[in-house]
Tab-separated table of C-alpha atoms in Angstrom:
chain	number	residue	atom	x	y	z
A	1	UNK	CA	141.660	79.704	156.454
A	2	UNK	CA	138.375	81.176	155.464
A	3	UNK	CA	137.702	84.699	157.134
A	4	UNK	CA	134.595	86.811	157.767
A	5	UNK	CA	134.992	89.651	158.597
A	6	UNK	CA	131.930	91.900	160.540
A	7	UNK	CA	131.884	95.857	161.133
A	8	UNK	CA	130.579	97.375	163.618
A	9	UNK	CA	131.599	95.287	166.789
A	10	UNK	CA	129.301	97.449	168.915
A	11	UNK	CA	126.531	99.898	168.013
A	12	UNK	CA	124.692	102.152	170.513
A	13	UNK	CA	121.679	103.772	168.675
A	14	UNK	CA	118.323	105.346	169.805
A	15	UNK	CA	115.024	104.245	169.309
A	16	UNK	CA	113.587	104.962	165.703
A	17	UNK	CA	116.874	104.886	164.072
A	18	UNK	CA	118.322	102.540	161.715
A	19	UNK	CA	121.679	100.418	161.908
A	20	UNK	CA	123.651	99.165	158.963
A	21	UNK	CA	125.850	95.795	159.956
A	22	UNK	CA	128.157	95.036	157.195
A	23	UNK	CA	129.527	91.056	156.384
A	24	UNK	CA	132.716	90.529	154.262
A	25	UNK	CA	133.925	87.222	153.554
A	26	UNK	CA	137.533	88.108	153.331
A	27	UNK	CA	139.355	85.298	151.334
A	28	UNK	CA	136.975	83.514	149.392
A	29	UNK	CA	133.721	84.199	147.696
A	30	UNK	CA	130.498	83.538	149.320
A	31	UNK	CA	127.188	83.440	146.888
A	32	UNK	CA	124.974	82.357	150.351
A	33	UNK	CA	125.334	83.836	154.298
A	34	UNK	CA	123.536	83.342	156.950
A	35	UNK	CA	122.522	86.098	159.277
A	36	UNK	CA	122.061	84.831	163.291
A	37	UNK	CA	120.458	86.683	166.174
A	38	UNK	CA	121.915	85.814	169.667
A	39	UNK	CA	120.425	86.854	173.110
A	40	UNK	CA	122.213	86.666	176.197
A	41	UNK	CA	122.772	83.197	177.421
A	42	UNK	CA	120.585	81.736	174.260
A	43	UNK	CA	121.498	79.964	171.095
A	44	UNK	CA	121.873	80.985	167.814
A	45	UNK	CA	118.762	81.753	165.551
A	46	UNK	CA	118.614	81.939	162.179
A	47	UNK	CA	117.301	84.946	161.224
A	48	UNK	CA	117.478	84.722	157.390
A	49	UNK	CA	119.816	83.074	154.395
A	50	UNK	CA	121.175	85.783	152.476
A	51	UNK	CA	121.770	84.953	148.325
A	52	UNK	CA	124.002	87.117	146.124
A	53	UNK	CA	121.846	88.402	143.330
A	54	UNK	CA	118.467	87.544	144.732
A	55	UNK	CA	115.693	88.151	147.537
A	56	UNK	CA	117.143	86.986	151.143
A	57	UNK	CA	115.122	83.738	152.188
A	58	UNK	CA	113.529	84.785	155.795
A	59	UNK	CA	112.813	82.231	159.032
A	60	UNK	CA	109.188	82.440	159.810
A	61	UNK	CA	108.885	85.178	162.768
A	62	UNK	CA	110.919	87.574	161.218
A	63	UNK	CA	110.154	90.552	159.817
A	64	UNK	CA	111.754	90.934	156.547
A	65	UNK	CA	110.212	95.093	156.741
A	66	UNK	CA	112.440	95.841	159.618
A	67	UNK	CA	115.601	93.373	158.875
A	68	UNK	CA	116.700	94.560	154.786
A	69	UNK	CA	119.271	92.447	153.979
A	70	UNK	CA	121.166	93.101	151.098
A	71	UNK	CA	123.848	90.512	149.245
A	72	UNK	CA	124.850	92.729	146.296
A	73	UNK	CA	128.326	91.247	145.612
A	74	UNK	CA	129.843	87.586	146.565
A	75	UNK	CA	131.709	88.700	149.350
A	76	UNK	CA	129.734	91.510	150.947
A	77	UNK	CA	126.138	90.770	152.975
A	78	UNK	CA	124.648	93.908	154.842
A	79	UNK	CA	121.925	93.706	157.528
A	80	UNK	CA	120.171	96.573	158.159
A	81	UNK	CA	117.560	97.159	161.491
A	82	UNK	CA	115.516	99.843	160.582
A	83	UNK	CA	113.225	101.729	162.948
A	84	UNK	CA	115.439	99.909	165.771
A	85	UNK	CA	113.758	99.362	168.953
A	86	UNK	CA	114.926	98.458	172.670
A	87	UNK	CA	113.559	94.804	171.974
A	88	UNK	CA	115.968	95.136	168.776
A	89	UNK	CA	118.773	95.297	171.209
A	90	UNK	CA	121.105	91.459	170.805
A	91	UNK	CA	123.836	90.060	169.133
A	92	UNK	CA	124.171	89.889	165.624
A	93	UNK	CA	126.350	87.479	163.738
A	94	UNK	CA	126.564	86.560	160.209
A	95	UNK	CA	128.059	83.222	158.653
A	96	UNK	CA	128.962	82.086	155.405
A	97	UNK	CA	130.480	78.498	154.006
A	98	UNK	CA	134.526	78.621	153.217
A	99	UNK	CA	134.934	75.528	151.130
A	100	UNK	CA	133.260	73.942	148.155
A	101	UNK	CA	132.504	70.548	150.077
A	102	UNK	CA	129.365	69.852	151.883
A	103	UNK	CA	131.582	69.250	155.038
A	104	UNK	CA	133.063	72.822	154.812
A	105	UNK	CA	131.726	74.189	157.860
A	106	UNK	CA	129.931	78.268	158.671
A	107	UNK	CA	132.790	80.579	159.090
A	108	UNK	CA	131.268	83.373	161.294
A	109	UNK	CA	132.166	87.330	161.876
A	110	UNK	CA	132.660	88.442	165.640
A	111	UNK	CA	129.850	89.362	165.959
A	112	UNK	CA	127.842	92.971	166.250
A	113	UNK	CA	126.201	93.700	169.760
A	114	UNK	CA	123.199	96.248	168.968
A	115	UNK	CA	122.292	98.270	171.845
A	116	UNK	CA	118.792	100.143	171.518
A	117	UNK	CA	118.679	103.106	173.633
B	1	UNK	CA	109.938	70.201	167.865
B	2	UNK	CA	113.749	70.603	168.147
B	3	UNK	CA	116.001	69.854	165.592
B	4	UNK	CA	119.042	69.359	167.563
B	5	UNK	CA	118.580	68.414	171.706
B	6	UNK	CA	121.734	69.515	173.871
B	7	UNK	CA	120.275	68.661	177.451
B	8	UNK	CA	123.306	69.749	179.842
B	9	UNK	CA	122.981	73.375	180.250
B	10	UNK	CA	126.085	73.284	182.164
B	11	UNK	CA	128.848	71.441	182.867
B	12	UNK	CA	131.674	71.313	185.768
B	13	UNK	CA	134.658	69.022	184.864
B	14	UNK	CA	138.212	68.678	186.544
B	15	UNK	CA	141.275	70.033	184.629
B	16	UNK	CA	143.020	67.082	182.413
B	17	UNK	CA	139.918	65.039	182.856
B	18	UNK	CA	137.862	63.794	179.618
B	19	UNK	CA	134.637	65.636	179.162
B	20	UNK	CA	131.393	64.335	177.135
B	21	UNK	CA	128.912	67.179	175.423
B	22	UNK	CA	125.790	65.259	174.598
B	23	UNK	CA	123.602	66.136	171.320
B	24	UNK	CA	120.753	64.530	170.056
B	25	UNK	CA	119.272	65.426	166.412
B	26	UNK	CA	115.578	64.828	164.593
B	27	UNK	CA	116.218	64.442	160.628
B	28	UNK	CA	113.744	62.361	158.273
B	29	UNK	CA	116.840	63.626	155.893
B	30	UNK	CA	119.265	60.843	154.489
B	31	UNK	CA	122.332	63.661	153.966
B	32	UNK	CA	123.168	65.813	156.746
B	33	UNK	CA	126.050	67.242	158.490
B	34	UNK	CA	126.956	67.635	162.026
B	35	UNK	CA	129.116	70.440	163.607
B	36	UNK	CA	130.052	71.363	166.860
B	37	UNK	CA	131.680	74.747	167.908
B	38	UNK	CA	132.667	76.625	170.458
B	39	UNK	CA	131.838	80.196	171.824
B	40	UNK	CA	133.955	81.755	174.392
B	41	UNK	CA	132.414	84.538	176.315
B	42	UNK	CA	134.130	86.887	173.266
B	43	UNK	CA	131.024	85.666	171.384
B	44	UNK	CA	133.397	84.312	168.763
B	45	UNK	CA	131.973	81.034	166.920
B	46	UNK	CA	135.264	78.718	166.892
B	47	UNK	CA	134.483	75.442	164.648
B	48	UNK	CA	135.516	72.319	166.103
B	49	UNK	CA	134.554	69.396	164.044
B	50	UNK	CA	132.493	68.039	161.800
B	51	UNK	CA	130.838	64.850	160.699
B	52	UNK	CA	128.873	63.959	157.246
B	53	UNK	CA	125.740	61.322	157.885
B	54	UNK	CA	127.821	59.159	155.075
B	55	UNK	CA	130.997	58.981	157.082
B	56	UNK	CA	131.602	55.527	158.288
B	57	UNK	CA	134.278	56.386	161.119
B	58	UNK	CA	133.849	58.740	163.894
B	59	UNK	CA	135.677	62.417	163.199
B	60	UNK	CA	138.663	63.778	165.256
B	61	UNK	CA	140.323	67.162	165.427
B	62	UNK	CA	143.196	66.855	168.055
B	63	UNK	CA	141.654	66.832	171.272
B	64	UNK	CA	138.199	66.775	170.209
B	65	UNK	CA	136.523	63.561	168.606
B	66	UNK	CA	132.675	62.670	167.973
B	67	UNK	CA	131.136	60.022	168.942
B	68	UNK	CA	128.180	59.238	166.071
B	69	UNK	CA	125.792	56.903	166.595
B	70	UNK	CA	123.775	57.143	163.724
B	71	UNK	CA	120.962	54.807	164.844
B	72	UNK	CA	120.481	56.848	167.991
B	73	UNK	CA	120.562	60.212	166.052
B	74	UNK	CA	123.129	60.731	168.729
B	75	UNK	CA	126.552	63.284	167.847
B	76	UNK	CA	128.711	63.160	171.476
B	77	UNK	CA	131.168	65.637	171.312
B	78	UNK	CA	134.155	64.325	173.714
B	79	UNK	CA	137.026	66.192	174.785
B	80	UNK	CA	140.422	64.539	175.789
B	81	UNK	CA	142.647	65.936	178.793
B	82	UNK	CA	140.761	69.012	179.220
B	83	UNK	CA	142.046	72.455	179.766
B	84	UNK	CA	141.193	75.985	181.409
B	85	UNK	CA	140.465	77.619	177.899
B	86	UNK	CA	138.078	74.822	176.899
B	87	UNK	CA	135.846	76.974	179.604
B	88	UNK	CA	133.047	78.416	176.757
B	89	UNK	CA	129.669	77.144	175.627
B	90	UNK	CA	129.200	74.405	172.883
B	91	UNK	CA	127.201	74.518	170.562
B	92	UNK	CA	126.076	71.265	168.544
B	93	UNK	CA	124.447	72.185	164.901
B	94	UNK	CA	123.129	70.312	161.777
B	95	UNK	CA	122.548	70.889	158.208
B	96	UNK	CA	119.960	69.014	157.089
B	97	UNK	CA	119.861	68.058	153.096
B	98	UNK	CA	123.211	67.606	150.568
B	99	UNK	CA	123.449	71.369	149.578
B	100	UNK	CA	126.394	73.362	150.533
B	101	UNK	CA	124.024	75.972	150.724
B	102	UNK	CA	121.941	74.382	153.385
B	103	UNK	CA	120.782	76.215	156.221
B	104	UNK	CA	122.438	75.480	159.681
B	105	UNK	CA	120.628	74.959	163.102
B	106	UNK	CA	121.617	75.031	166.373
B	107	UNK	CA	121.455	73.479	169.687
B	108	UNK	CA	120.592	75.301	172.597
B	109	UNK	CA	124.707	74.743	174.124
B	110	UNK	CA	126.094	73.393	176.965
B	111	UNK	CA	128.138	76.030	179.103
B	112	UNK	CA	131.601	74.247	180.102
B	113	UNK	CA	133.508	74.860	183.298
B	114	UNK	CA	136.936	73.569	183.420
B	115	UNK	CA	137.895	74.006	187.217
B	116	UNK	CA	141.578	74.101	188.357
């Protein structure tokens, strides 16, 4: 089946610095992603649809300054926090579709738990 | 307003008994999907099932089914003979429009307890 794949599982940084989370879709080739932010005990949010080739299309709220994503092949999507801050701290997850149908459903990475320090 | 409704927060349900995760949507949208999936304190996202606005007969996946009511905007998961893994939060989700490129939204989840 389809497989994402998402580095770093955990990432302690301190304040002011920036963190690089990568997304590989392992098996297949992925021209959209989705990036998700996740805080404890809370849903999933979209943060921001990532296209190969073009500008990432960002959910009102976010700041698209201080998340850079970057989708500069089909199988690799990187989200990058810059200036990271304590209120940064969460769980990051990214997504992308593993079929061709409209019923194929959001394969997601494990996951990358940003601590801010 | 919300997109997709899951009003249990939590859940406690025997071992082997049936369990029912409710979820409510709001689309103006003719084509939309439905998911449900499953998070176990990992943080993994495990999908479950799935079911298309078009599709005329309820979906099943082994021990999990949906129950669509279409009219209601209503997308049930249910769980058969329940076990001590199925402990995790659900998450119900919908993609609103025909493209496969569609954003996904989700539901706020339902925290499952399976007791012994």
């Amino acid at each position: 089946g389809a497989v994402v794949s998402q580095h770093p599982s955990r990432v302690i940084c301190k304040s002011g610095t920036s963190v690089k989370i990568e997304c590989r879709s392992l098996d297949f080739q992925a021209t959209t992603m989705f990036w998700y932010r996740q805080f404890p005990k809370q849903s999933l949010m979209l943060m921001a649809t990532s296209n190969e080739g073009s500008k990432a299309t960002y959910e009102q709220g976010v700041e698209k300054d201080k998340f850079l994503i970057n989708h500069a092949s089909l199988t690799l999507s990187t989200l990058t926090v810059t200036s990271a801050h304590p209120e940064d701290s969460s769980f990051y997850i990214c997504s992308a579709r593993g079929g061709q149908g409209n019923n194929s459903p959001l394969h997601f990475g494990n996951g990358t738990r940003l601590t801010v320090t | 307003a919300q997109k997709i409704t899951q009003t249990q927060p939590g859940m406690f349900v025997q071992e082997k008994e049936a369990v029912t995760l409710d979820c409510t949507y709001d689309t103006s949208d003719q084509s939309y999907g439905l998911f449900w999936y499953k998070q176990p304190s990992s943080g993994e996202m495990i999908f479950l099932i799935y079911q298309g606005s078009y599709d005329e007969q309820n979906a099943t996946e082994g021990r999990y089914s949906l129950n669509f009511q279409k009219a209601r905007k209503s997308a049930n998961l249910v769980i058969s003979a329940s076990q001590l893994g199925d402990s995790a939060m659900y998450f119900c989700a919908m993609r609103e429009g025909g493209r496969r490129d569609d954003k996904i939204i989700f539901g706020k989840g339902t925290r499952l307890h399976i007791l012994p």
